mmCIF file of C-alpha atoms in Angstrom:
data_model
loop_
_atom_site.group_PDB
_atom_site.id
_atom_site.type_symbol
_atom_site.label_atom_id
_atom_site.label_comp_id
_atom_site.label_asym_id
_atom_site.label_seq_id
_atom_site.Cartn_x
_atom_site.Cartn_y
_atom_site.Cartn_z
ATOM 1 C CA UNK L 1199 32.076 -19.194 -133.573
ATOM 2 C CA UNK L 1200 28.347 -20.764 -132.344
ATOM 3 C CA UNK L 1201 27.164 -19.311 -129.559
ATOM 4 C CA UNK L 1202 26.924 -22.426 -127.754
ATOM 5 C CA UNK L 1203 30.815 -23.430 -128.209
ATOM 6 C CA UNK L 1204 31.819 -20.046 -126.480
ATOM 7 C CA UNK L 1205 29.450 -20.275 -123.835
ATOM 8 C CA UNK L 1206 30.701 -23.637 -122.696
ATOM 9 C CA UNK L 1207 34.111 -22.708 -123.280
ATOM 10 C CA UNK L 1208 33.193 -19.991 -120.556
ATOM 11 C CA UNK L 1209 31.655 -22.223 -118.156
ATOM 12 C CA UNK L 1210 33.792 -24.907 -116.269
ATOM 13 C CA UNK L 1211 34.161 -24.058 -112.918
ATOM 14 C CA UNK L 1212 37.072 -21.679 -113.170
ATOM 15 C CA UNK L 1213 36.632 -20.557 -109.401
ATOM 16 C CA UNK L 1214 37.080 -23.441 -107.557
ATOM 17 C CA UNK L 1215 40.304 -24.170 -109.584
ATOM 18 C CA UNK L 1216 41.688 -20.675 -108.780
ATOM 19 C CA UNK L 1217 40.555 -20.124 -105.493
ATOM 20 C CA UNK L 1218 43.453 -23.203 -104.340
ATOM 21 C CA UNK L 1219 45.817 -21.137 -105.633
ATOM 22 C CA UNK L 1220 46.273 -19.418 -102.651
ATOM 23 C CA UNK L 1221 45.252 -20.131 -98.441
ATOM 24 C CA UNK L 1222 42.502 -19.890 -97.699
ATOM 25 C CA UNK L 1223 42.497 -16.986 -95.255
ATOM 26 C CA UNK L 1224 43.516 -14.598 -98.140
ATOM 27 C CA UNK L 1225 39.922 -15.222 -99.738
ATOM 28 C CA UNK L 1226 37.438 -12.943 -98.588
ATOM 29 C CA UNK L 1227 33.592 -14.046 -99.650
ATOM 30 C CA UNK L 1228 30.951 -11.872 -100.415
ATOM 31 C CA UNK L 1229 27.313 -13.114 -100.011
ATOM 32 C CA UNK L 1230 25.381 -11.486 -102.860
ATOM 33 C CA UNK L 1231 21.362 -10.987 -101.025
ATOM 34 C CA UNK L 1232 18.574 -9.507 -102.843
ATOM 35 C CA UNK L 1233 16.958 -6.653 -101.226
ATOM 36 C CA UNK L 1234 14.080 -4.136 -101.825
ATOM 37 C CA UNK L 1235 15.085 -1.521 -98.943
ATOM 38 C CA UNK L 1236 14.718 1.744 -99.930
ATOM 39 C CA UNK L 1237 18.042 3.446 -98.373
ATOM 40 C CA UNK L 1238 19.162 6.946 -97.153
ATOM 41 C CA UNK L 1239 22.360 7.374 -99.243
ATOM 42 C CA UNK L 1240 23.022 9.611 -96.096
ATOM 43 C CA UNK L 1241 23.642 5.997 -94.155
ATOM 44 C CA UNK L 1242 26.961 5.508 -96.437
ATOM 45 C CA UNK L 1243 27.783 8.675 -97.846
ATOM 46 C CA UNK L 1244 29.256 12.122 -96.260
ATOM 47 C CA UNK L 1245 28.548 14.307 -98.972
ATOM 48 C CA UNK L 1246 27.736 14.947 -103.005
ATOM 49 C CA UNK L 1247 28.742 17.451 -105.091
ATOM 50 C CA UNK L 1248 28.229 18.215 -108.686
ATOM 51 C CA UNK L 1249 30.944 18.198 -111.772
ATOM 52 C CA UNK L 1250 29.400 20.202 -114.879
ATOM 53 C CA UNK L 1251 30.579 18.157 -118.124
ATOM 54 C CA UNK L 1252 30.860 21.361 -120.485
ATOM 55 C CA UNK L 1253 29.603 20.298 -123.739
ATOM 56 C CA UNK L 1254 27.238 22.983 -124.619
ATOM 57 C CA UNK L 1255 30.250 25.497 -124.481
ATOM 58 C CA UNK L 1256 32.027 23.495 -127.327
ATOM 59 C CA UNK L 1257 28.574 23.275 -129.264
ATOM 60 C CA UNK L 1258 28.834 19.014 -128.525
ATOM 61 C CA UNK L 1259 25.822 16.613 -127.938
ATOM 62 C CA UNK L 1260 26.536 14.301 -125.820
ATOM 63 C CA UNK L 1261 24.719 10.750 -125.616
ATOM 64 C CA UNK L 1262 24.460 8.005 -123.358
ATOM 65 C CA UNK L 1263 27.217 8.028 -121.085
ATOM 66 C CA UNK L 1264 28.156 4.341 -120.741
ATOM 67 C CA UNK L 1265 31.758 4.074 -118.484
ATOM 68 C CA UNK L 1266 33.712 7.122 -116.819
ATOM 69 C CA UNK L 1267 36.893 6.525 -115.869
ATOM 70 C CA UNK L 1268 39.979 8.915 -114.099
ATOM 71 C CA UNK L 1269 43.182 8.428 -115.884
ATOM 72 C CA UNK L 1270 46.106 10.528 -114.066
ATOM 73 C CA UNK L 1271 44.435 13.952 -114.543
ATOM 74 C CA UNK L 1272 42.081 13.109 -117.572
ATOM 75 C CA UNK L 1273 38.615 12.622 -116.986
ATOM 76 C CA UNK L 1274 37.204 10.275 -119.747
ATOM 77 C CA UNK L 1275 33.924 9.371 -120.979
ATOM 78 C CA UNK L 1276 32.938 6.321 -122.652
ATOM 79 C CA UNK L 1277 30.029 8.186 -125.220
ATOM 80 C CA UNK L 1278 27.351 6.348 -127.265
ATOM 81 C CA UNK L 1279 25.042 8.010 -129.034
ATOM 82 C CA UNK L 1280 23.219 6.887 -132.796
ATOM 83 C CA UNK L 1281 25.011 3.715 -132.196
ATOM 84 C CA UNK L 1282 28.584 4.885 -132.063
ATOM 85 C CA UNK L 1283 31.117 4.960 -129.325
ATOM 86 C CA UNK L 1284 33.299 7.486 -128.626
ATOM 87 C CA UNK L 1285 35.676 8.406 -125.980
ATOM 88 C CA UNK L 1286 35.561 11.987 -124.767
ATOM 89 C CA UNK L 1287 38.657 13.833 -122.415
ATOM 90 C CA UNK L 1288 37.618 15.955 -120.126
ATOM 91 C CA UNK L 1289 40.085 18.290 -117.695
ATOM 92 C CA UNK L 1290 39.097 17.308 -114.125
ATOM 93 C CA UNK L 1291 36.724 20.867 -113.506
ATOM 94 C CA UNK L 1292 34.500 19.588 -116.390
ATOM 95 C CA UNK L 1293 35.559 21.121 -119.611
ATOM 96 C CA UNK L 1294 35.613 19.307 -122.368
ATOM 97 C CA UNK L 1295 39.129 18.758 -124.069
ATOM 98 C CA UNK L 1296 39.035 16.640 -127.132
ATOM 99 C CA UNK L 1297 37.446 13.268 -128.582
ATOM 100 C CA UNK L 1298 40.183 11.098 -127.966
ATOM 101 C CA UNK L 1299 37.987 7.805 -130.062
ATOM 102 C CA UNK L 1300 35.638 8.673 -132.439
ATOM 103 C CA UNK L 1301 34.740 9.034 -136.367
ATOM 104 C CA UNK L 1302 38.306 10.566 -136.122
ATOM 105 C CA UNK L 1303 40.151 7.601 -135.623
ATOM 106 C CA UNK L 1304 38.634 5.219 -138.042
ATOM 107 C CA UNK L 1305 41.191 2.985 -137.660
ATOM 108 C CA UNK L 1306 39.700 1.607 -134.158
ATOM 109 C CA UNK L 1307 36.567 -0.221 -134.749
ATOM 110 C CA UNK L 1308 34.277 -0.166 -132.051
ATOM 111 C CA UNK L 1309 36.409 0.719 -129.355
ATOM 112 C CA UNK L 1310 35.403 -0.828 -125.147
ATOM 113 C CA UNK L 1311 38.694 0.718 -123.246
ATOM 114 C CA UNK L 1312 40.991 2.900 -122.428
ATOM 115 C CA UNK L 1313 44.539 2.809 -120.265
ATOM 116 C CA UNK L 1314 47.345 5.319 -119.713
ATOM 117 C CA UNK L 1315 50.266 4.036 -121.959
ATOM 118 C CA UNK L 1316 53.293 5.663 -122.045
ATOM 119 C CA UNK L 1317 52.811 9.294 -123.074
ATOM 120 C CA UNK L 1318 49.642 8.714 -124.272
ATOM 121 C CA UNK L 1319 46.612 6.078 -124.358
ATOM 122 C CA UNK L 1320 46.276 2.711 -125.322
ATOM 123 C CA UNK L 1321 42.730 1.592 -126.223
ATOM 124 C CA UNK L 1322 41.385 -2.011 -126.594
ATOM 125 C CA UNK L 1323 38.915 -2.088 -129.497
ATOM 126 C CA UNK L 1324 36.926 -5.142 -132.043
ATOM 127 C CA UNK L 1325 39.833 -4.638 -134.508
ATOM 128 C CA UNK L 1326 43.135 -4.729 -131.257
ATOM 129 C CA UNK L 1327 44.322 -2.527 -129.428
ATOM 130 C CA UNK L 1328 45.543 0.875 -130.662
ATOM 131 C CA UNK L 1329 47.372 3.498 -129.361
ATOM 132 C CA UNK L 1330 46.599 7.266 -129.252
ATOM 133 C CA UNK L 1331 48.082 10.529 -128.219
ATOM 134 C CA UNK L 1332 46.987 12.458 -125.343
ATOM 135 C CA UNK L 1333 45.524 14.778 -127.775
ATOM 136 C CA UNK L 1334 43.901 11.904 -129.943
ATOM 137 C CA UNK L 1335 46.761 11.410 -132.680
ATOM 138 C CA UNK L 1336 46.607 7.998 -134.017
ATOM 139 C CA UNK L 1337 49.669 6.410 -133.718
ATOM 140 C CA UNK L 1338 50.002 2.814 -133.896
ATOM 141 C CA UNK L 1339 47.930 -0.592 -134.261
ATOM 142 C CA UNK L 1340 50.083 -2.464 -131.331
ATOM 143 C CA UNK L 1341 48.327 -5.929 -130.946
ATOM 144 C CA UNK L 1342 45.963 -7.212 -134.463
ATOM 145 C CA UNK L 1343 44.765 -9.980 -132.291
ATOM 146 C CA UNK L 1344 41.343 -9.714 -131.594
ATOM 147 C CA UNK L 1345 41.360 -10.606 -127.592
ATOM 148 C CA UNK L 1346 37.716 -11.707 -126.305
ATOM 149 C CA UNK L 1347 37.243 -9.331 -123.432
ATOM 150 C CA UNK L 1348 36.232 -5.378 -122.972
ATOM 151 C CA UNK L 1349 38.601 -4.311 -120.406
ATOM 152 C CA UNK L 1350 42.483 -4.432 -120.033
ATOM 153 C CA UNK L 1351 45.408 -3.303 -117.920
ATOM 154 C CA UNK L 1352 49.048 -3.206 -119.168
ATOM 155 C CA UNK L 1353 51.831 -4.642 -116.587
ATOM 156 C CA UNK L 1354 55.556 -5.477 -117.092
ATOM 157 C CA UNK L 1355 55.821 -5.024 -120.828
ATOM 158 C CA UNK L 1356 52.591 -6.806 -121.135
ATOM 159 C CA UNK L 1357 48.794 -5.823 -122.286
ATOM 160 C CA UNK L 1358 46.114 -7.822 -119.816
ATOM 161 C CA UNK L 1359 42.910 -8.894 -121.327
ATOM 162 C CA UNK L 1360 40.246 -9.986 -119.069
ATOM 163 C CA UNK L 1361 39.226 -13.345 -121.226
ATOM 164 C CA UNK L 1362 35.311 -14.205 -120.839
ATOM 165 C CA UNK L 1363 35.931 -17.212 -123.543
ATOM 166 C CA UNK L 1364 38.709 -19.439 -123.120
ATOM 167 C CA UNK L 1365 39.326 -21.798 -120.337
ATOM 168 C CA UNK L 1366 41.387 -21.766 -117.235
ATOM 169 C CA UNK L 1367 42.209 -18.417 -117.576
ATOM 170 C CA UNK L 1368 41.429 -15.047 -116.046
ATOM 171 C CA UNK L 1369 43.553 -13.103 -119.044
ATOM 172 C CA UNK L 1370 45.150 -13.298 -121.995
ATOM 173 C CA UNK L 1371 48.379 -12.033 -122.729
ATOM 174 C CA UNK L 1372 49.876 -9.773 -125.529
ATOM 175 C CA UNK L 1373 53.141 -8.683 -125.555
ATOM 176 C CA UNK L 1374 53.635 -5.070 -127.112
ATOM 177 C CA UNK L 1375 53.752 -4.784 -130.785
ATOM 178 C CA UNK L 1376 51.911 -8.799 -131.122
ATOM 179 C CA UNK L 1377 50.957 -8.883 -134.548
ATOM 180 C CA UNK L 1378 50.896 -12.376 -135.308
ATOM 181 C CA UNK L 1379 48.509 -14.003 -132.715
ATOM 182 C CA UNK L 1380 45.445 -14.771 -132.823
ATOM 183 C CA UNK L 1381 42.145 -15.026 -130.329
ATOM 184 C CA UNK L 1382 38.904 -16.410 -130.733
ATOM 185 C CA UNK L 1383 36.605 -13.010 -130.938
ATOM 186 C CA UNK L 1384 33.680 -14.038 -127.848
ATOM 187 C CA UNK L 1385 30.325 -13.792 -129.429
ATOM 188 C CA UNK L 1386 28.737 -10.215 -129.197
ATOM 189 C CA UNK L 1387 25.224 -11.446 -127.684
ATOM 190 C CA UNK L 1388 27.590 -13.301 -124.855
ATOM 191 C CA UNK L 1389 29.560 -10.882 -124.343
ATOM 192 C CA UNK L 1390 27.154 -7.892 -123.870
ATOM 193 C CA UNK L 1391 25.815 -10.257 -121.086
ATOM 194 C CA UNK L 1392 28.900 -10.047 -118.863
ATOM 195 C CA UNK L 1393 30.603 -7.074 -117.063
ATOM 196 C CA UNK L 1394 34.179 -7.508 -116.295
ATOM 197 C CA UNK L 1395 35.881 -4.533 -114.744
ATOM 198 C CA UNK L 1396 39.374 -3.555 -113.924
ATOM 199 C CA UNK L 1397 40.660 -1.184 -111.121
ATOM 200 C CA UNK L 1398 43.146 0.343 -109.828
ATOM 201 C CA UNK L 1399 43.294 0.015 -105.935
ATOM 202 C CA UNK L 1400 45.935 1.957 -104.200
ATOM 203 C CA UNK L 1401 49.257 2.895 -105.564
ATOM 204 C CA UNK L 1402 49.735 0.734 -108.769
ATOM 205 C CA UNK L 1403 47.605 -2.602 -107.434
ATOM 206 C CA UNK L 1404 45.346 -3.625 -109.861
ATOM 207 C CA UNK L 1405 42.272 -5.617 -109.487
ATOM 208 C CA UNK L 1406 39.666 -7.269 -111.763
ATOM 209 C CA UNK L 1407 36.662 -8.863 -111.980
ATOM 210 C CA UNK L 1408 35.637 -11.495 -114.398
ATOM 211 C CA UNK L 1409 31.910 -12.724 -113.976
ATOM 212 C CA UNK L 1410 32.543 -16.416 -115.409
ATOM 213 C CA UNK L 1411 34.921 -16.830 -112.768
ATOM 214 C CA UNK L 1412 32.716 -15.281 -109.614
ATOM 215 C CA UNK L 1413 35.795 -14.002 -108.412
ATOM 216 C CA UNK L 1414 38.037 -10.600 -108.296
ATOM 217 C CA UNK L 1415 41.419 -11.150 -108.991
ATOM 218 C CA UNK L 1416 44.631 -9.125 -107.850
ATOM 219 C CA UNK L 1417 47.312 -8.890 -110.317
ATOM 220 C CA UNK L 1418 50.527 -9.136 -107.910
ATOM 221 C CA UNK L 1419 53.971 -10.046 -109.187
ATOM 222 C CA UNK L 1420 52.624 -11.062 -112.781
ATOM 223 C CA UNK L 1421 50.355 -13.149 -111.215
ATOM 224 C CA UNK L 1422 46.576 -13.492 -110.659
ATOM 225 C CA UNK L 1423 45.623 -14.126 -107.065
ATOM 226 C CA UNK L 1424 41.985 -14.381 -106.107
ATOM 227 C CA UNK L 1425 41.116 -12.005 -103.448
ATOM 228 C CA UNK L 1426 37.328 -11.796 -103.017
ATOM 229 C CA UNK L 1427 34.794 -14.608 -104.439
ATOM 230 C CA UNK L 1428 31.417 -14.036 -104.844
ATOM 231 C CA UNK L 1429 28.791 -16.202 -103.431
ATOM 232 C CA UNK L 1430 24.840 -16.566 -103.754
ATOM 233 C CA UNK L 1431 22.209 -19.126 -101.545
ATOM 234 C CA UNK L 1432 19.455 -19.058 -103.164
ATOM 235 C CA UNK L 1433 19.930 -18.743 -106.794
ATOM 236 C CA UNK L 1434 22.902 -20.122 -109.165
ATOM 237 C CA UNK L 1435 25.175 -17.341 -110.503
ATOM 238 C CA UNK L 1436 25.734 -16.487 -114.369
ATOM 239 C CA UNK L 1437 28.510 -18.821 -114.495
ATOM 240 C CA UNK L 1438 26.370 -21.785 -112.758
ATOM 241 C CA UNK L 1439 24.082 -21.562 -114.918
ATOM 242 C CA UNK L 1440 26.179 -21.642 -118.119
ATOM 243 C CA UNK L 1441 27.596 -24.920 -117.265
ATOM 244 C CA UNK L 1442 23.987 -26.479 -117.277
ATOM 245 C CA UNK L 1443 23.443 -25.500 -120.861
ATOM 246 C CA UNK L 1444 24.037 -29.178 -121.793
ATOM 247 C CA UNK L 1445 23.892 -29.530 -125.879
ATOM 248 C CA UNK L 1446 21.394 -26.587 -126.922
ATOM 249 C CA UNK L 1447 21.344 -24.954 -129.962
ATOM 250 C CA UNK L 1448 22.512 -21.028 -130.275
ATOM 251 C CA UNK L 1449 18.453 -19.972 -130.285
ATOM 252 C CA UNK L 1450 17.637 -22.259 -127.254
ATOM 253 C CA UNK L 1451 20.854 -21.023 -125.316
ATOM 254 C CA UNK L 1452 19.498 -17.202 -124.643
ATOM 255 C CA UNK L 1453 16.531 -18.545 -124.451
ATOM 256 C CA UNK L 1454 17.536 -20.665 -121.204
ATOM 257 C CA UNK L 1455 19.889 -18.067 -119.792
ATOM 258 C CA UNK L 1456 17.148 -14.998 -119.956
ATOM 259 C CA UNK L 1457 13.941 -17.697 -118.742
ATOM 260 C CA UNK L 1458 16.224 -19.182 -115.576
ATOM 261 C CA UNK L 1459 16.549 -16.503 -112.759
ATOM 262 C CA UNK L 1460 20.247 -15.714 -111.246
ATOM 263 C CA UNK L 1461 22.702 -13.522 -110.104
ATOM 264 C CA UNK L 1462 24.781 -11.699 -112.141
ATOM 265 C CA UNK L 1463 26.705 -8.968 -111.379
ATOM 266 C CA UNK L 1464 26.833 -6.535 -113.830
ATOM 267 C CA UNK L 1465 28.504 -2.948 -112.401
ATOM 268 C CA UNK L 1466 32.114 -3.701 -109.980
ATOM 269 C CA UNK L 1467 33.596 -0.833 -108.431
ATOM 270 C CA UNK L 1468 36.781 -1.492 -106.051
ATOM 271 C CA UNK L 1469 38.675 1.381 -103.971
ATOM 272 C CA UNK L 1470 41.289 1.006 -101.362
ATOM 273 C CA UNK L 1471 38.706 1.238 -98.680
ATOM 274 C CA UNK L 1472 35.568 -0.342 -100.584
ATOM 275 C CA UNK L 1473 34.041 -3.205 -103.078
ATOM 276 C CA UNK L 1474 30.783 -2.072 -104.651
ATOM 277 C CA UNK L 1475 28.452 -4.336 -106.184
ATOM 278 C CA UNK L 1476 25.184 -4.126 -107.924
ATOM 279 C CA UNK L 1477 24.042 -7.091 -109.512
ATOM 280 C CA UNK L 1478 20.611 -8.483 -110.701
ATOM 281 C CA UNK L 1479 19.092 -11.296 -108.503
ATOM 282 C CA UNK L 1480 16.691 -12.600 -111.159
ATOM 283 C CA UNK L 1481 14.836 -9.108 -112.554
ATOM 284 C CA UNK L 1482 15.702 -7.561 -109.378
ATOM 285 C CA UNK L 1483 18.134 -4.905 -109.124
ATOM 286 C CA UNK L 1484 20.450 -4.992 -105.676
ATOM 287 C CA UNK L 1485 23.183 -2.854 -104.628
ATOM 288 C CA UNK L 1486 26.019 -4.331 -102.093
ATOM 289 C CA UNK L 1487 28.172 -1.681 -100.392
ATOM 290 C CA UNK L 1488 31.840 -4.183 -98.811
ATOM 291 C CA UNK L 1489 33.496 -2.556 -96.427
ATOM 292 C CA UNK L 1490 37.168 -3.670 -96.785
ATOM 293 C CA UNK L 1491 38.144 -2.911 -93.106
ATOM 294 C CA UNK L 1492 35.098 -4.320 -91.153
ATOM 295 C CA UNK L 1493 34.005 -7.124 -93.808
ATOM 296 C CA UNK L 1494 30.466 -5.428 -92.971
ATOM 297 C CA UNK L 1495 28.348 -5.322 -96.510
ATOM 298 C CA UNK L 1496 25.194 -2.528 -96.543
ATOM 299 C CA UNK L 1497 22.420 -4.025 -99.001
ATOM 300 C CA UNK L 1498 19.913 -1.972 -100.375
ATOM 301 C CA UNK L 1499 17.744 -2.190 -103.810
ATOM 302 C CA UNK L 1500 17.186 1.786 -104.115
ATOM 303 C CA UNK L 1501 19.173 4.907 -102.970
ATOM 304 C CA UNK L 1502 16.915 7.840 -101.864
ATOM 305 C CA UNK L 1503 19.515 11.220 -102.078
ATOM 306 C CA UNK L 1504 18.586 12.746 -98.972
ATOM 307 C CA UNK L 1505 21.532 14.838 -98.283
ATOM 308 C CA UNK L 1506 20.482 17.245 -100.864
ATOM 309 C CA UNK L 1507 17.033 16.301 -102.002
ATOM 310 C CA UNK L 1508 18.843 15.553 -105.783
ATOM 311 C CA UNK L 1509 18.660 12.467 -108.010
ATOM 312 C CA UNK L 1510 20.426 9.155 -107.044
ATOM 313 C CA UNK L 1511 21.444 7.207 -110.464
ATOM 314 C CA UNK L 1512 23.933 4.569 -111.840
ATOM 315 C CA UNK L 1513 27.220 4.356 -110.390
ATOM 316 C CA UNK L 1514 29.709 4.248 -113.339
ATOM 317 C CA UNK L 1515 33.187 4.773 -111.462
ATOM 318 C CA UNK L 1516 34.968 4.753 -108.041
ATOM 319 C CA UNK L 1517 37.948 7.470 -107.447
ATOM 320 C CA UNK L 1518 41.002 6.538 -105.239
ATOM 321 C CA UNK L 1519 39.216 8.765 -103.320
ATOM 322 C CA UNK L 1520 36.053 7.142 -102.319
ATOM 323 C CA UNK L 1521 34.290 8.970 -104.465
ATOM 324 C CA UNK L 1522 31.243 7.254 -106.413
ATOM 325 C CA UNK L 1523 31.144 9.002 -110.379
ATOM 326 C CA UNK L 1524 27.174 8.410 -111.094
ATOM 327 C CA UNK L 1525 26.602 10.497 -114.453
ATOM 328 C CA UNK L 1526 23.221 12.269 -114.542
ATOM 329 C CA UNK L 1527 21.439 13.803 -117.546
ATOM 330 C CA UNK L 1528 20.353 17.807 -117.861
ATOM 331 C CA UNK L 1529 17.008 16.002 -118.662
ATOM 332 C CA UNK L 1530 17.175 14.161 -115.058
ATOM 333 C CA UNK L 1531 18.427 17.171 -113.555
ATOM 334 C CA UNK L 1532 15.435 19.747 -114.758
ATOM 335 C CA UNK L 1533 12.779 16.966 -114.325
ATOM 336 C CA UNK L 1534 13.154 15.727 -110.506
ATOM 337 C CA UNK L 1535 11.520 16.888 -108.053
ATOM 338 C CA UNK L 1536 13.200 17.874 -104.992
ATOM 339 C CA UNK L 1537 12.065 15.517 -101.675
ATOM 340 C CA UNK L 1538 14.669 17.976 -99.076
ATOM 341 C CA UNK L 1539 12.702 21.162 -99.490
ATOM 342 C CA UNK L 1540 15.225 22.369 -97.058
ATOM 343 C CA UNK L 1541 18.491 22.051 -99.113
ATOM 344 C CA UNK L 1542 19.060 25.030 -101.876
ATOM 345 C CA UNK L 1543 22.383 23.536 -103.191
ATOM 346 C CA UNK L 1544 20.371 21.123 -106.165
ATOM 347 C CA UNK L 1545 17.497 23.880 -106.648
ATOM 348 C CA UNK L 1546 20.689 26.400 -107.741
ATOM 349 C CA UNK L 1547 22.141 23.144 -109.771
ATOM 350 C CA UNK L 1548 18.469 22.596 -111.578
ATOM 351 C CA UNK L 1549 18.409 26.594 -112.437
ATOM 352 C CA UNK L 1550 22.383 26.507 -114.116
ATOM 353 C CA UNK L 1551 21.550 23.141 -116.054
ATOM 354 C CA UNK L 1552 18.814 25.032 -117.290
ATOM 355 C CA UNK L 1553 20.872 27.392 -118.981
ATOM 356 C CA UNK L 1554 23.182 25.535 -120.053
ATOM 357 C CA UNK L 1555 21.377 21.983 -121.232
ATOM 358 C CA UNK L 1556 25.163 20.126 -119.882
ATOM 359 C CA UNK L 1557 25.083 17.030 -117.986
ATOM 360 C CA UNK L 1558 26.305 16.253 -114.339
ATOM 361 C CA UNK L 1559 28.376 13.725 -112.779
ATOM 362 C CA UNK L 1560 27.445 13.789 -109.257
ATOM 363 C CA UNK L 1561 30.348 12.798 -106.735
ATOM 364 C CA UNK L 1562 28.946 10.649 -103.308
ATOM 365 C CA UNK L 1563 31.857 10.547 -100.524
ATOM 366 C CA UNK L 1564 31.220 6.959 -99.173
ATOM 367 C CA UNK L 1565 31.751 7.194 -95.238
#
């Protein structure tokens, strides 16, 4: 499919069309700034501690670590490394169980997800979506459609597939065990520019984010209500600009959407208590903290760690707890230098990841 067809299937103004859907006092906005503060992670955070991913102690290498997610009482890791992805189970203390995705399930081809289905997992790959066992027995090719979208939720019999290609809607739908129909696959350069996300918020609510659409949908009674739209002053959004691509080749299409500046937000994290946002305001990295209770929003470009002097990173995941997951390398670890020359606690974490070469997730308890 040419590049330009799927982008301007993408681009009609989805938001406006969904947000009448429901009253207008059930849509929350969020104004996405840009900022350059420099903040004290102390200002929205409690406390951080440090989860040791054991790989060195099953004689593993891990590579980039790319999503985390916390699945019941599985800890799983999204791995790439020489161009492969993989997904990793961990126990929740940080040792490593099995490769759930890998070179041992050649059956998925290049695999973006991962749910809890049934009594095992279901994962969305290029080729479908696939189920697994909990110990990483293949088991079935459920749905030979391939669905253009990287994330997915299952609900009432149904897999979800946030859609990033076809018009007026936030999904697609595939009943179990689909293996007649058919989706248009979204171009790869496309869609490795947009970051959809699903969550879990609360007990069994799930949420999800769709950046053609500027909004964050809740899934309630098998439908998709818009909860929280984003909005932006002073420069058009990802979607905006899409829908002024007028008739340009597949070349002069990138070429316009990397040369124009404008927001797009490319990491969404939702808890019961919290939306958080970081999103690129032209080649500007900001980070928006939404307070669900208040409706205040904390904006900063960079988080200094000064609770313990350690390393402040990417935030990959957000735990029913508050918790932010931010994975951090034994090569970040052993190389930073410590600004709180009164806190021991990451001096004693630099000296074990010494010995044993694993890398960190460090969990931030947002206030």
């Amino acid at each position: 499919m040419k590049l330009k067809n799927s982008v301007l299937l993408l681009v009609l103004p989805l938001m406006f069309a969904c947000s009448k859907q429901v009253p207008d006092n059930q849509l929350q906005v969020i104004n996405l700034k840009e900022s350059d503060d420099i903040l004290p992670i102390s200002s929205f955070a409690s406390k951080v501690d440090y989860l040791e991913l054991k790989v060195s102690e099953a004689k593993l290498s891990i590579g980039e670590v790319e999503a985390v997610k916390i699945i019941d009482d599985h800890l799983v890791v999204l791995n790439r490394m020489s161009g492969k992805s993989s997904f990793w189970r961990f126990t929740k203390n940080g040792e490593f169980v099995i490769e759930l995705v890998g070179d041992k399930t050649p059956k998925i081809k290049n695999p973006y997800d991962i749910i809890s289905y049934k009594n095992g997992f279901a994962v969305l790959a290029d080729n479908g979506i696939h189920t697994i066992s909990l110990n990483g027995k293949y088991e079935q090719h459920l749905v030979r459609a391939k669905a253009p979208g990287t994330k997915f939720f299952f609900a009432n019999g149904i897999f979800h597939v946030v859609n990033e290609s076809s018009l007026g809607q936030p999904v697609l739908v595939f009943p179990e065990k689909d293996n007649k129909s058919t989706a248009i696959n979204l171009s790869e350069k496309v869609q490795r520019m947009t970051y959809a996300e699903v969550e879990t918020v609360g007990k069994d609510a799930i949420h999800f984010y769709s950046v053609l659409n500027d909004t964050m949908f809740a899934f309630e009674n098998g439908k998709n209500t818009p909860r929280y739209i984003l909005n932006s002053d002073d420069l058009p959004t990802f979607a905006q600009l899409c829908d002024s691509i007028g008739d340009k080749n597949d070349t002069e299409t990138l070429r316009y959407l990397r040369e124009n500046e404008h927001v797009i937000v490319r990491n969404y994290l939702e808890s019961d208590q919290h939306v958080f946002l970081t999103y690129w305001v032209g080649s500007n990295s900001t980070t928006a903290i939404f307070n669900k209770k208040d409706g205040s929003v904390r904006y900063f470009g960079h988080g200094i760690n000064d609770i313990d002097g350690g390393v402040w990173d990417k935030v990959l995941c957000i735990s029913n707890k508050d918790e932010l997951y931010i994975p951090i390398t034994a090569g970040k670890v052993g190389g930073h230098k410590i600004s709180n020359k009164k806190e021991k606690h990451f001096a004693e974490l630099q000296s074990k990841i010494a010995a044993s070469g694993n890398p960190v997730i460090m969990r931030c308890k947002l206030r």
